[in-house]
PDB file of C-alpha atoms in Angstrom:
ATOM      1  CA  UNK A 235      -0.021  -0.146   0.043  1.00 37.00           C
ATOM      2  CA  UNK A 236       1.357   3.398  -0.916  1.00 34.00           C
ATOM      3  CA  UNK A 237       2.448   5.451   2.158  1.00 42.00           C
ATOM      4  CA  UNK A 238       2.716   9.061   1.083  1.00 39.00           C
ATOM      5  CA  UNK A 239       4.949  10.048   4.023  1.00 37.00           C
ATOM      6  CA  UNK A 240       7.654   7.734   2.678  1.00 37.00           C
ATOM      7  CA  UNK A 241       8.328  10.339   0.018  1.00 39.00           C
ATOM      8  CA  UNK A 242      11.766  12.090   0.345  1.00 41.00           C
ATOM      9  CA  UNK A 243      11.901  15.590   1.170  1.00 43.00           C
ATOM     10  CA  UNK A 244      12.304  18.001  -1.699  1.00 43.00           C
ATOM     11  CA  UNK A 245      14.905  20.536  -0.904  1.00 43.00           C
ATOM     12  CA  UNK A 246      13.637  23.806  -2.622  1.00 42.00           C
ATOM     13  CA  UNK A 247      16.186  25.731  -4.429  1.00 39.00           C
ATOM     14  CA  UNK A 248      16.292  28.943  -2.417  1.00 40.00           C
ATOM     15  CA  UNK A 249      14.541  30.397   0.539  1.00 39.00           C
ATOM     16  CA  UNK A 250      12.715  33.606   0.977  1.00 40.00           C
ATOM     17  CA  UNK A 251      14.432  36.068   3.483  1.00 45.00           C
ATOM     18  CA  UNK A 252      12.450  36.041   6.727  1.00 56.00           C
ATOM     19  CA  UNK A 253      12.783  35.322  10.322  1.00 86.00           C
ATOM     20  CA  UNK A 254      11.091  31.830   9.971  1.00 96.00           C
ATOM     21  CA  UNK A 255      13.152  28.614  10.794  1.00 97.00           C
ATOM     22  CA  UNK A 256      12.936  24.843  10.277  1.00 97.00           C
ATOM     23  CA  UNK A 257      11.557  23.152  13.554  1.00 97.00           C
ATOM     24  CA  UNK A 258      10.765  26.539  15.315  1.00 97.00           C
ATOM     25  CA  UNK A 259       8.784  24.697  17.897  1.00 98.00           C
ATOM     26  CA  UNK A 260      11.460  22.180  18.735  1.00 98.00           C
ATOM     27  CA  UNK A 261      11.703  23.343  22.273  1.00 98.00           C
ATOM     28  CA  UNK A 262       8.315  25.104  22.965  1.00 98.00           C
ATOM     29  CA  UNK A 263       6.250  22.332  21.515  1.00 98.00           C
ATOM     30  CA  UNK A 264       8.243  19.321  20.318  1.00 98.00           C
ATOM     31  CA  UNK A 265       5.274  17.349  19.022  1.00 98.00           C
ATOM     32  CA  UNK A 266       3.584  20.236  17.185  1.00 98.00           C
ATOM     33  CA  UNK A 267       4.293  19.274  13.658  1.00 98.00           C
ATOM     34  CA  UNK A 268       3.470  15.589  14.366  1.00 98.00           C
ATOM     35  CA  UNK A 269       0.216  16.548  16.087  1.00 98.00           C
ATOM     36  CA  UNK A 270      -0.688  18.589  13.011  1.00 98.00           C
ATOM     37  CA  UNK A 271       0.267  15.858  10.597  1.00 98.00           C
ATOM     38  CA  UNK A 272      -1.844  13.184  12.501  1.00 98.00           C
ATOM     39  CA  UNK A 273      -4.895  15.404  12.603  1.00 98.00           C
ATOM     40  CA  UNK A 274      -4.590  16.101   8.859  1.00 98.00           C
ATOM     41  CA  UNK A 275      -4.285  12.336   8.186  1.00 98.00           C
ATOM     42  CA  UNK A 276      -7.273  11.634  10.441  1.00 98.00           C
ATOM     43  CA  UNK A 277      -9.401  14.211   8.700  1.00 98.00           C
ATOM     44  CA  UNK A 278      -8.352  13.273   5.278  1.00 97.00           C
ATOM     45  CA  UNK A 279      -9.502   9.579   6.170  1.00 97.00           C
ATOM     46  CA  UNK A 280     -12.772  11.060   7.282  1.00 96.00           C
ATOM     47  CA  UNK A 281     -13.319  13.801   4.701  1.00 94.00           C
ATOM     48  CA  UNK A 282     -10.763  13.296   1.569  1.00 91.00           C
ATOM     49  CA  UNK A 283     -11.563  16.896   0.498  1.00 95.00           C
ATOM     50  CA  UNK A 284     -10.010  18.501   3.610  1.00 97.00           C
ATOM     51  CA  UNK A 285      -6.524  18.020   1.939  1.00 97.00           C
ATOM     52  CA  UNK A 286      -7.662  20.049  -0.885  1.00 96.00           C
ATOM     53  CA  UNK A 287      -8.943  22.618   1.221  1.00 97.00           C
ATOM     54  CA  UNK A 288      -5.652  23.073   3.319  1.00 98.00           C
ATOM     55  CA  UNK A 289      -3.859  23.828  -0.054  1.00 97.00           C
ATOM     56  CA  UNK A 290      -6.329  26.370  -1.145  1.00 96.00           C
ATOM     57  CA  UNK A 291      -6.208  27.885   2.306  1.00 98.00           C
ATOM     58  CA  UNK A 292      -2.552  28.428   2.088  1.00 98.00           C
ATOM     59  CA  UNK A 293      -3.058  30.154  -1.363  1.00 97.00           C
ATOM     60  CA  UNK A 294      -5.858  32.432  -0.272  1.00 97.00           C
ATOM     61  CA  UNK A 295      -4.205  33.316   2.997  1.00 98.00           C
ATOM     62  CA  UNK A 296      -0.555  33.969   1.944  1.00 98.00           C
ATOM     63  CA  UNK A 297      -1.186  35.834  -1.303  1.00 97.00           C
ATOM     64  CA  UNK A 298      -3.260  38.462   0.401  1.00 97.00           C
ATOM     65  CA  UNK A 299      -0.786  40.701   2.274  1.00 96.00           C
ATOM     66  CA  UNK A 300       0.910  38.045   4.411  1.00 96.00           C
ATOM     67  CA  UNK A 301       0.901  34.495   5.681  1.00 97.00           C
ATOM     68  CA  UNK A 302      -0.792  35.387   8.991  1.00 98.00           C
ATOM     69  CA  UNK A 303      -4.143  33.387   9.041  1.00 98.00           C
ATOM     70  CA  UNK A 304      -6.184  36.510   8.428  1.00 98.00           C
ATOM     71  CA  UNK A 305      -8.194  34.242   6.247  1.00 98.00           C
ATOM     72  CA  UNK A 306      -9.517  32.304   9.311  1.00 98.00           C
ATOM     73  CA  UNK A 307     -10.963  35.257  10.988  1.00 98.00           C
ATOM     74  CA  UNK A 308     -14.747  35.361  11.208  1.00 98.00           C
ATOM     75  CA  UNK A 309     -16.966  38.590  10.991  1.00 97.00           C
ATOM     76  CA  UNK A 310     -17.204  39.903  14.460  1.00 95.00           C
ATOM     77  CA  UNK A 311     -16.179  42.776  16.601  1.00 92.00           C
ATOM     78  CA  UNK A 312     -15.593  45.143  13.654  1.00 93.00           C
ATOM     79  CA  UNK A 313     -13.585  42.550  11.730  1.00 96.00           C
ATOM     80  CA  UNK A 314     -14.885  41.767   8.124  1.00 97.00           C
ATOM     81  CA  UNK A 315     -13.951  38.177   7.235  1.00 97.00           C
ATOM     82  CA  UNK A 316     -12.098  37.574   4.122  1.00 97.00           C
ATOM     83  CA  UNK A 317     -14.280  34.646   3.657  1.00 96.00           C
ATOM     84  CA  UNK A 318     -17.077  36.908   2.496  1.00 95.00           C
ATOM     85  CA  UNK A 319     -15.219  37.789  -0.723  1.00 94.00           C
ATOM     86  CA  UNK A 320     -16.408  36.390  -4.038  1.00 91.00           C
ATOM     87  CA  UNK A 321     -12.802  35.202  -4.380  1.00 92.00           C
ATOM     88  CA  UNK A 322     -13.644  32.734  -1.513  1.00 91.00           C
ATOM     89  CA  UNK A 323     -16.528  31.207  -3.261  1.00 87.00           C
ATOM     90  CA  UNK A 324     -16.666  27.528  -2.642  1.00 85.00           C
ATOM     91  CA  UNK A 325     -14.072  27.229   0.263  1.00 92.00           C
ATOM     92  CA  UNK A 326     -14.978  24.934   2.947  1.00 91.00           C
ATOM     93  CA  UNK A 327     -13.819  23.052   5.790  1.00 95.00           C
ATOM     94  CA  UNK A 328     -12.737  25.908   7.872  1.00 96.00           C
ATOM     95  CA  UNK A 329     -14.408  24.202  10.749  1.00 96.00           C
ATOM     96  CA  UNK A 330     -11.774  21.517  10.981  1.00 97.00           C
ATOM     97  CA  UNK A 331      -8.969  23.973  11.500  1.00 98.00           C
ATOM     98  CA  UNK A 332     -10.505  24.186  14.864  1.00 97.00           C
ATOM     99  CA  UNK A 333     -10.011  20.430  15.432  1.00 98.00           C
ATOM    100  CA  UNK A 334      -6.350  20.768  14.763  1.00 98.00           C
ATOM    101  CA  UNK A 335      -6.042  23.956  16.787  1.00 98.00           C
ATOM    102  CA  UNK A 336      -7.645  22.138  19.898  1.00 98.00           C
ATOM    103  CA  UNK A 337      -5.230  19.217  19.499  1.00 98.00           C
ATOM    104  CA  UNK A 338      -2.347  21.780  19.774  1.00 98.00           C
ATOM    105  CA  UNK A 339      -3.963  23.739  22.687  1.00 98.00           C
ATOM    106  CA  UNK A 340      -4.223  20.669  24.716  1.00 98.00           C
ATOM    107  CA  UNK A 341      -0.586  19.787  24.315  1.00 98.00           C
ATOM    108  CA  UNK A 342       1.024  23.251  24.264  1.00 98.00           C
ATOM    109  CA  UNK A 343      -1.463  26.182  25.017  1.00 98.00           C
ATOM    110  CA  UNK A 344      -1.091  29.436  23.274  1.00 98.00           C
ATOM    111  CA  UNK A 345       2.179  28.253  21.611  1.00 98.00           C
ATOM    112  CA  UNK A 346       1.498  27.323  17.965  1.00 98.00           C
ATOM    113  CA  UNK A 347       0.165  29.962  15.608  1.00 98.00           C
ATOM    114  CA  UNK A 348      -2.863  29.569  13.332  1.00 98.00           C
ATOM    115  CA  UNK A 349      -0.706  30.885  10.539  1.00 98.00           C
ATOM    116  CA  UNK A 350       1.681  27.917  11.072  1.00 98.00           C
ATOM    117  CA  UNK A 351      -1.336  25.561  11.090  1.00 98.00           C
ATOM    118  CA  UNK A 352      -2.415  26.954   7.709  1.00 98.00           C
ATOM    119  CA  UNK A 353       1.119  26.337   6.176  1.00 98.00           C
ATOM    120  CA  UNK A 354       1.800  22.920   7.859  1.00 98.00           C
ATOM    121  CA  UNK A 355      -1.701  21.644   7.028  1.00 98.00           C
ATOM    122  CA  UNK A 356      -1.102  22.359   3.507  1.00 98.00           C
ATOM    123  CA  UNK A 357       2.298  20.842   3.537  1.00 98.00           C
ATOM    124  CA  UNK A 358       0.921  17.468   4.977  1.00 98.00           C
ATOM    125  CA  UNK A 359      -2.233  17.667   2.633  1.00 98.00           C
ATOM    126  CA  UNK A 360      -0.087  17.931  -0.221  1.00 98.00           C
ATOM    127  CA  UNK A 361       1.796  14.761   0.653  1.00 98.00           C
ATOM    128  CA  UNK A 362      -1.722  12.965   1.272  1.00 98.00           C
ATOM    129  CA  UNK A 363      -2.517  14.087  -2.283  1.00 98.00           C
ATOM    130  CA  UNK A 364       0.399  12.383  -3.763  1.00 98.00           C
ATOM    131  CA  UNK A 365       2.402  15.600  -3.993  1.00 98.00           C
ATOM    132  CA  UNK A 366       6.091  16.365  -2.789  1.00 98.00           C
ATOM    133  CA  UNK A 367       7.190  16.438   0.762  1.00 97.00           C
ATOM    134  CA  UNK A 368       8.270  20.152   1.441  1.00 97.00           C
ATOM    135  CA  UNK A 369      10.765  21.360   4.035  1.00 94.00           C
ATOM    136  CA  UNK A 370       8.725  24.121   5.430  1.00 97.00           C
ATOM    137  CA  UNK A 371       9.849  26.771   8.010  1.00 98.00           C
ATOM    138  CA  UNK A 372       7.559  27.894  10.848  1.00 98.00           C
ATOM    139  CA  UNK A 373       7.427  30.821  13.268  1.00 97.00           C
ATOM    140  CA  UNK A 374       4.641  32.828  11.813  1.00 98.00           C
ATOM    141  CA  UNK A 375       2.553  34.909  14.125  1.00 98.00           C
ATOM    142  CA  UNK A 376      -1.177  35.556  13.507  1.00 98.00           C
ATOM    143  CA  UNK A 377      -2.704  38.829  12.337  1.00 98.00           C
ATOM    144  CA  UNK A 378      -4.752  40.959  14.580  1.00 96.00           C
ATOM    145  CA  UNK A 379      -7.037  42.006  11.661  1.00 96.00           C
ATOM    146  CA  UNK A 380      -8.432  40.882   8.273  1.00 97.00           C
ATOM    147  CA  UNK A 381      -7.888  42.407   4.862  1.00 97.00           C
ATOM    148  CA  UNK A 382     -11.211  41.929   3.087  1.00 97.00           C
ATOM    149  CA  UNK A 383     -10.657  44.979   1.138  1.00 95.00           C
ATOM    150  CA  UNK A 384      -7.421  43.682  -0.322  1.00 96.00           C
ATOM    151  CA  UNK A 385      -8.655  40.316  -1.367  1.00 96.00           C
ATOM    152  CA  UNK A 386     -10.065  41.398  -4.717  1.00 93.00           C
ATOM    153  CA  UNK A 387      -6.885  42.874  -5.906  1.00 92.00           C
ATOM    154  CA  UNK A 388      -4.602  40.220  -4.307  1.00 95.00           C
ATOM    155  CA  UNK A 389      -6.145  37.041  -5.430  1.00 95.00           C
ATOM    156  CA  UNK A 390      -6.192  36.591  -9.250  1.00 93.00           C
ATOM    157  CA  UNK A 391      -9.404  35.916 -10.930  1.00 90.00           C
ATOM    158  CA  UNK A 392     -10.045  32.886 -13.070  1.00 86.00           C
ATOM    159  CA  UNK A 393     -10.693  35.256 -16.056  1.00 84.00           C
ATOM    160  CA  UNK A 394      -7.635  37.485 -15.584  1.00 91.00           C
ATOM    161  CA  UNK A 395      -5.061  37.492 -18.388  1.00 94.00           C
ATOM    162  CA  UNK A 396      -1.955  35.418 -17.937  1.00 95.00           C
ATOM    163  CA  UNK A 397       0.150  38.579 -17.921  1.00 96.00           C
ATOM    164  CA  UNK A 398      -1.674  40.101 -14.924  1.00 95.00           C
ATOM    165  CA  UNK A 399      -1.485  36.851 -13.091  1.00 96.00           C
ATOM    166  CA  UNK A 400       2.102  36.320 -13.652  1.00 97.00           C
ATOM    167  CA  UNK A 401       2.727  40.003 -12.541  1.00 97.00           C
ATOM    168  CA  UNK A 402       0.745  39.401  -9.312  1.00 96.00           C
ATOM    169  CA  UNK A 403       2.982  36.367  -8.449  1.00 97.00           C
ATOM    170  CA  UNK A 404       6.133  38.164  -9.485  1.00 97.00           C
ATOM    171  CA  UNK A 405       5.257  40.833  -6.896  1.00 96.00           C
ATOM    172  CA  UNK A 406       5.524  38.211  -4.111  1.00 96.00           C
ATOM    173  CA  UNK A 407       8.772  36.710  -5.498  1.00 97.00           C
ATOM    174  CA  UNK A 408       7.430  33.869  -7.522  1.00 98.00           C
ATOM    175  CA  UNK A 409       8.697  33.583 -11.149  1.00 98.00           C
ATOM    176  CA  UNK A 410       6.836  32.308 -14.127  1.00 98.00           C
ATOM    177  CA  UNK A 411       8.031  28.736 -13.724  1.00 98.00           C
ATOM    178  CA  UNK A 412       6.788  28.788 -10.189  1.00 98.00           C
ATOM    179  CA  UNK A 413       3.524  30.296 -11.094  1.00 98.00           C
ATOM    180  CA  UNK A 414       2.855  27.566 -13.741  1.00 98.00           C
ATOM    181  CA  UNK A 415       3.765  25.098 -11.098  1.00 98.00           C
ATOM    182  CA  UNK A 416       1.463  26.524  -8.528  1.00 98.00           C
ATOM    183  CA  UNK A 417      -1.470  26.515 -10.961  1.00 97.00           C
ATOM    184  CA  UNK A 418      -0.729  22.597 -10.892  1.00 97.00           C
ATOM    185  CA  UNK A 419      -2.804  22.625  -7.784  1.00 96.00           C
ATOM    186  CA  UNK A 420      -5.708  22.689 -10.158  1.00 94.00           C
ATOM    187  CA  UNK A 421      -4.894  19.107 -10.669  1.00 94.00           C
ATOM    188  CA  UNK A 422      -7.065  18.337  -7.553  1.00 95.00           C
ATOM    189  CA  UNK A 423     -10.566  19.600  -6.547  1.00 88.00           C
ATOM    190  CA  UNK A 424     -13.289  21.021  -8.371  1.00 88.00           C
ATOM    191  CA  UNK A 425     -14.615  23.954 -10.300  1.00 90.00           C
ATOM    192  CA  UNK A 426     -18.063  25.222  -9.671  1.00 91.00           C
ATOM    193  CA  UNK A 427     -20.174  25.768 -12.866  1.00 92.00           C
ATOM    194  CA  UNK A 428     -20.493  29.398 -11.923  1.00 91.00           C
ATOM    195  CA  UNK A 429     -16.828  29.763 -12.885  1.00 91.00           C
ATOM    196  CA  UNK A 430     -17.328  27.545 -16.040  1.00 91.00           C
ATOM    197  CA  UNK A 431     -20.410  28.525 -17.905  1.00 95.00           C
ATOM    198  CA  UNK A 432     -18.841  31.621 -19.785  1.00 94.00           C
ATOM    199  CA  UNK A 433     -16.754  29.015 -21.663  1.00 96.00           C
ATOM    200  CA  UNK A 434     -19.896  26.892 -22.604  1.00 97.00           C
ATOM    201  CA  UNK A 435     -22.622  29.431 -23.200  1.00 97.00           C
ATOM    202  CA  UNK A 436     -23.866  30.978 -25.550  1.00 97.00           C
ATOM    203  CA  UNK A 437     -21.280  29.368 -27.725  1.00 96.00           C
ATOM    204  CA  UNK A 438     -18.409  26.971 -26.768  1.00 97.00           C
ATOM    205  CA  UNK A 439     -14.954  28.621 -26.296  1.00 96.00           C
ATOM    206  CA  UNK A 440     -13.005  27.605 -29.368  1.00 96.00           C
ATOM    207  CA  UNK A 441      -9.965  26.745 -27.507  1.00 94.00           C
ATOM    208  CA  UNK A 442     -12.003  23.933 -25.476  1.00 96.00           C
ATOM    209  CA  UNK A 443     -11.866  20.407 -26.796  1.00 97.00           C
ATOM    210  CA  UNK A 444     -15.351  19.842 -28.235  1.00 97.00           C
ATOM    211  CA  UNK A 445     -15.872  16.492 -26.736  1.00 96.00           C
ATOM    212  CA  UNK A 446     -14.730  17.660 -23.327  1.00 96.00           C
ATOM    213  CA  UNK A 447     -17.199  20.689 -23.761  1.00 96.00           C
ATOM    214  CA  UNK A 448     -19.948  18.293 -24.367  1.00 96.00           C
ATOM    215  CA  UNK A 449     -19.224  16.617 -21.031  1.00 95.00           C
ATOM    216  CA  UNK A 450     -18.963  19.944 -19.233  1.00 95.00           C
ATOM    217  CA  UNK A 451     -22.397  20.861 -20.616  1.00 96.00           C
ATOM    218  CA  UNK A 452     -23.760  17.680 -19.003  1.00 95.00           C
ATOM    219  CA  UNK A 453     -22.084  18.735 -15.680  1.00 94.00           C
ATOM    220  CA  UNK A 454     -23.107  22.350 -16.143  1.00 95.00           C
ATOM    221  CA  UNK A 455     -26.624  22.153 -17.948  1.00 95.00           C
ATOM    222  CA  UNK A 456     -27.523  25.889 -17.406  1.00 94.00           C
ATOM    223  CA  UNK A 457     -25.929  29.022 -18.536  1.00 95.00           C
ATOM    224  CA  UNK A 458     -27.085  30.589 -15.271  1.00 94.00           C
ATOM    225  CA  UNK A 459     -26.332  28.190 -12.459  1.00 91.00           C
ATOM    226  CA  UNK A 460     -27.655  28.769  -8.995  1.00 87.00           C
ATOM    227  CA  UNK A 461     -24.642  29.591  -6.743  1.00 82.00           C
ATOM    228  CA  UNK A 462     -26.245  27.785  -4.010  1.00 78.00           C
ATOM    229  CA  UNK A 463     -26.428  24.509  -5.927  1.00 80.00           C
ATOM    230  CA  UNK A 464     -23.407  22.372  -5.763  1.00 72.00           C
ATOM    231  CA  UNK A 465     -22.732  21.852  -9.502  1.00 83.00           C
ATOM    232  CA  UNK A 466     -19.430  21.357 -10.498  1.00 86.00           C
ATOM    233  CA  UNK A 467     -16.804  19.556 -12.560  1.00 90.00           C
ATOM    234  CA  UNK A 468     -13.548  17.948 -11.374  1.00 87.00           C
ATOM    235  CA  UNK A 469     -10.453  19.605 -12.336  1.00 82.00           C
ATOM    236  CA  UNK A 470      -8.947  16.379 -13.509  1.00 87.00           C
ATOM    237  CA  UNK A 471     -11.091  13.413 -14.418  1.00 88.00           C
ATOM    238  CA  UNK A 472      -8.235  10.942 -14.641  1.00 91.00           C
ATOM    239  CA  UNK A 473      -6.496  11.532 -11.203  1.00 93.00           C
ATOM    240  CA  UNK A 474      -8.876  13.937  -9.407  1.00 93.00           C
ATOM    241  CA  UNK A 475      -7.223  13.475  -6.003  1.00 95.00           C
ATOM    242  CA  UNK A 476      -3.565  13.466  -6.934  1.00 97.00           C
ATOM    243  CA  UNK A 477      -1.252  16.419  -7.415  1.00 98.00           C
ATOM    244  CA  UNK A 478       0.349  15.450 -10.555  1.00 98.00           C
ATOM    245  CA  UNK A 479       1.206  16.375 -14.111  1.00 98.00           C
ATOM    246  CA  UNK A 480      -2.072  15.173 -15.575  1.00 97.00           C
ATOM    247  CA  UNK A 481      -3.029  18.889 -15.304  1.00 97.00           C
ATOM    248  CA  UNK A 482      -0.549  19.822 -17.849  1.00 98.00           C
ATOM    249  CA  UNK A 483      -1.360  17.063 -20.070  1.00 98.00           C
ATOM    250  CA  UNK A 484      -5.017  17.836 -20.128  1.00 97.00           C
ATOM    251  CA  UNK A 485      -3.953  21.444 -21.030  1.00 97.00           C
ATOM    252  CA  UNK A 486      -2.151  20.229 -24.054  1.00 98.00           C
ATOM    253  CA  UNK A 487      -5.269  18.376 -25.110  1.00 97.00           C
ATOM    254  CA  UNK A 488      -7.334  21.648 -24.680  1.00 97.00           C
ATOM    255  CA  UNK A 489      -9.057  20.301 -21.504  1.00 95.00           C
ATOM    256  CA  UNK A 490      -8.245  23.237 -19.170  1.00 94.00           C
ATOM    257  CA  UNK A 491     -11.262  24.069 -17.096  1.00 92.00           C
ATOM    258  CA  UNK A 492     -10.756  27.744 -16.317  1.00 93.00           C
ATOM    259  CA  UNK A 493      -9.601  30.546 -18.809  1.00 92.00           C
ATOM    260  CA  UNK A 494      -6.452  31.061 -16.888  1.00 94.00           C
ATOM    261  CA  UNK A 495      -5.526  27.207 -17.163  1.00 95.00           C
ATOM    262  CA  UNK A 496      -5.907  27.323 -20.950  1.00 93.00           C
ATOM    263  CA  UNK A 497      -3.997  30.566 -21.316  1.00 95.00           C
ATOM    264  CA  UNK A 498      -0.881  28.752 -20.078  1.00 97.00           C
ATOM    265  CA  UNK A 499      -0.602  26.999 -23.367  1.00 97.00           C
ATOM    266  CA  UNK A 500      -0.987  29.933 -25.480  1.00 95.00           C
ATOM    267  CA  UNK A 501       1.571  32.275 -23.975  1.00 96.00           C
ATOM    268  CA  UNK A 502       5.065  31.942 -25.007  1.00 96.00           C
ATOM    269  CA  UNK A 503       6.484  32.368 -21.504  1.00 95.00           C
ATOM    270  CA  UNK A 504       4.393  29.897 -19.755  1.00 98.00           C
ATOM    271  CA  UNK A 505       3.758  27.351 -22.750  1.00 98.00           C
ATOM    272  CA  UNK A 506       7.327  25.982 -22.449  1.00 98.00           C
ATOM    273  CA  UNK A 507       6.990  25.212 -18.715  1.00 98.00           C
ATOM    274  CA  UNK A 508       3.656  23.443 -19.346  1.00 98.00           C
ATOM    275  CA  UNK A 509       5.278  21.178 -21.963  1.00 98.00           C
ATOM    276  CA  UNK A 510       8.170  20.428 -19.572  1.00 98.00           C
ATOM    277  CA  UNK A 511       5.856  19.720 -16.677  1.00 98.00           C
ATOM    278  CA  UNK A 512       3.612  17.433 -18.799  1.00 98.00           C
ATOM    279  CA  UNK A 513       6.549  15.562 -19.908  1.00 98.00           C
ATOM    280  CA  UNK A 514       8.055  15.117 -16.511  1.00 98.00           C
ATOM    281  CA  UNK A 515       6.248  14.752 -13.126  1.00 98.00           C
ATOM    282  CA  UNK A 516       9.406  14.827 -11.141  1.00 98.00           C
ATOM    283  CA  UNK A 517      10.201  18.156 -12.464  1.00 98.00           C
ATOM    284  CA  UNK A 518       6.668  19.498 -11.883  1.00 98.00           C
ATOM    285  CA  UNK A 519       6.941  18.388  -8.180  1.00 98.00           C
ATOM    286  CA  UNK A 520      10.442  20.058  -7.745  1.00 98.00           C
ATOM    287  CA  UNK A 521       9.018  23.231  -9.039  1.00 98.00           C
ATOM    288  CA  UNK A 522       5.734  22.946  -7.210  1.00 98.00           C
ATOM    289  CA  UNK A 523       7.682  22.422  -3.895  1.00 98.00           C
ATOM    290  CA  UNK A 524       9.711  25.356  -4.587  1.00 98.00           C
ATOM    291  CA  UNK A 525       6.868  27.608  -5.367  1.00 98.00           C
ATOM    292  CA  UNK A 526       4.631  26.469  -2.375  1.00 98.00           C
ATOM    293  CA  UNK A 527       7.568  27.088  -0.115  1.00 98.00           C
ATOM    294  CA  UNK A 528       7.966  30.610  -1.541  1.00 97.00           C
ATOM    295  CA  UNK A 529       4.223  31.227  -1.114  1.00 98.00           C
ATOM    296  CA  UNK A 530       4.355  30.116   2.376  1.00 98.00           C
ATOM    297  CA  UNK A 531       7.161  32.524   3.333  1.00 97.00           C
ATOM    298  CA  UNK A 532       5.282  35.668   1.910  1.00 97.00           C
ATOM    299  CA  UNK A 533       5.795  38.614   4.234  1.00 96.00           C
ATOM    300  CA  UNK A 534       5.273  36.661   7.586  1.00 97.00           C
ATOM    301  CA  UNK A 535       4.580  38.372  10.783  1.00 96.00           C
ATOM    302  CA  UNK A 536       7.181  37.341  13.348  1.00 91.00           C
ATOM    303  CA  UNK A 537       8.165  38.615  16.822  1.00 86.00           C
ATOM    304  CA  UNK A 538       5.942  41.090  18.232  1.00 89.00           C
ATOM    305  CA  UNK A 539       4.230  41.829  14.768  1.00 91.00           C
ATOM    306  CA  UNK A 540       1.480  39.469  15.518  1.00 96.00           C
ATOM    307  CA  UNK A 541      -0.048  37.163  18.166  1.00 98.00           C
ATOM    308  CA  UNK A 542      -0.791  33.584  18.804  1.00 98.00           C
ATOM    309  CA  UNK A 543      -4.562  33.173  18.726  1.00 98.00           C
ATOM    310  CA  UNK A 544      -6.261  30.941  21.113  1.00 97.00           C
ATOM    311  CA  UNK A 545      -9.095  30.340  18.696  1.00 98.00           C
ATOM    312  CA  UNK A 546      -8.158  30.886  15.010  1.00 98.00           C
ATOM    313  CA  UNK A 547     -11.558  32.366  14.257  1.00 98.00           C
ATOM    314  CA  UNK A 548     -11.067  35.427  16.550  1.00 98.00           C
ATOM    315  CA  UNK A 549      -8.278  37.682  17.501  1.00 97.00           C
ATOM    316  CA  UNK A 550      -7.360  37.469  21.177  1.00 97.00           C
ATOM    317  CA  UNK A 551      -9.192  39.705  23.638  1.00 90.00           C
ATOM    318  CA  UNK A 552      -6.906  42.061  25.517  1.00 71.00           C
TER     319      UNK A 552
END
């Protein structure tokens, strides 16, 4: 039986400058990373889609200002949750972050940050999804507020041009190769019909494989789907719960679900990387590990810049 934790550690090629360090909790909470890993595994076996949620949480949290768990804050006491943004449409399983946090609080009260839970749960979720093991640093602190007003400008939209997406990632230190690799996370999970139908109706996008378009129309039969209805298509029909290079192989067959996916094959900067990743899963995993690590180290709060929340949903009361 395949055990994803036997995968060797990928050593990313370079590290972002920060005060983060490997094994930050070695003295203050020696079992912290093992507790998170075991909780992630337990949740995965109960609810497989939690692993996908952890990866998406990392992206949505870290690309908005800082990797500081601002995403997890709920709307209360003057704080407007980032989860209210349209960019957060379809995100779920936030309630299980509380499960992980409670296990840590039982062992080491007020020691492990929610921001590190976001990063480490993503790291461990990636392994469960067949992706690379990433040497991830810790020591992030939690924000004392949310940045709802920055979400729209920070998180690329699925209809954005490839140039604007590359520019956005470049602004946080992730190059074109890394951006193409990060989009490979679209090899798992699903896309809601709300984000698909503009490629199907009133006419089918000519860059979409005609047979694939027919299948998608079965999945999304209405040009005006109800956002409350869970109508969706899997990102990858062949290996829907494995982070692998099937995503890039599908792009080369004109089977990208989102506009941003398919644009990767038509842009001269990104198309070369698509072809290389489609041909070599190991190369994709190396680049994915490097990009995830860089994303996880975006502008972290350290020292006295933030706090350790007792409950990831709320800032601490003074």
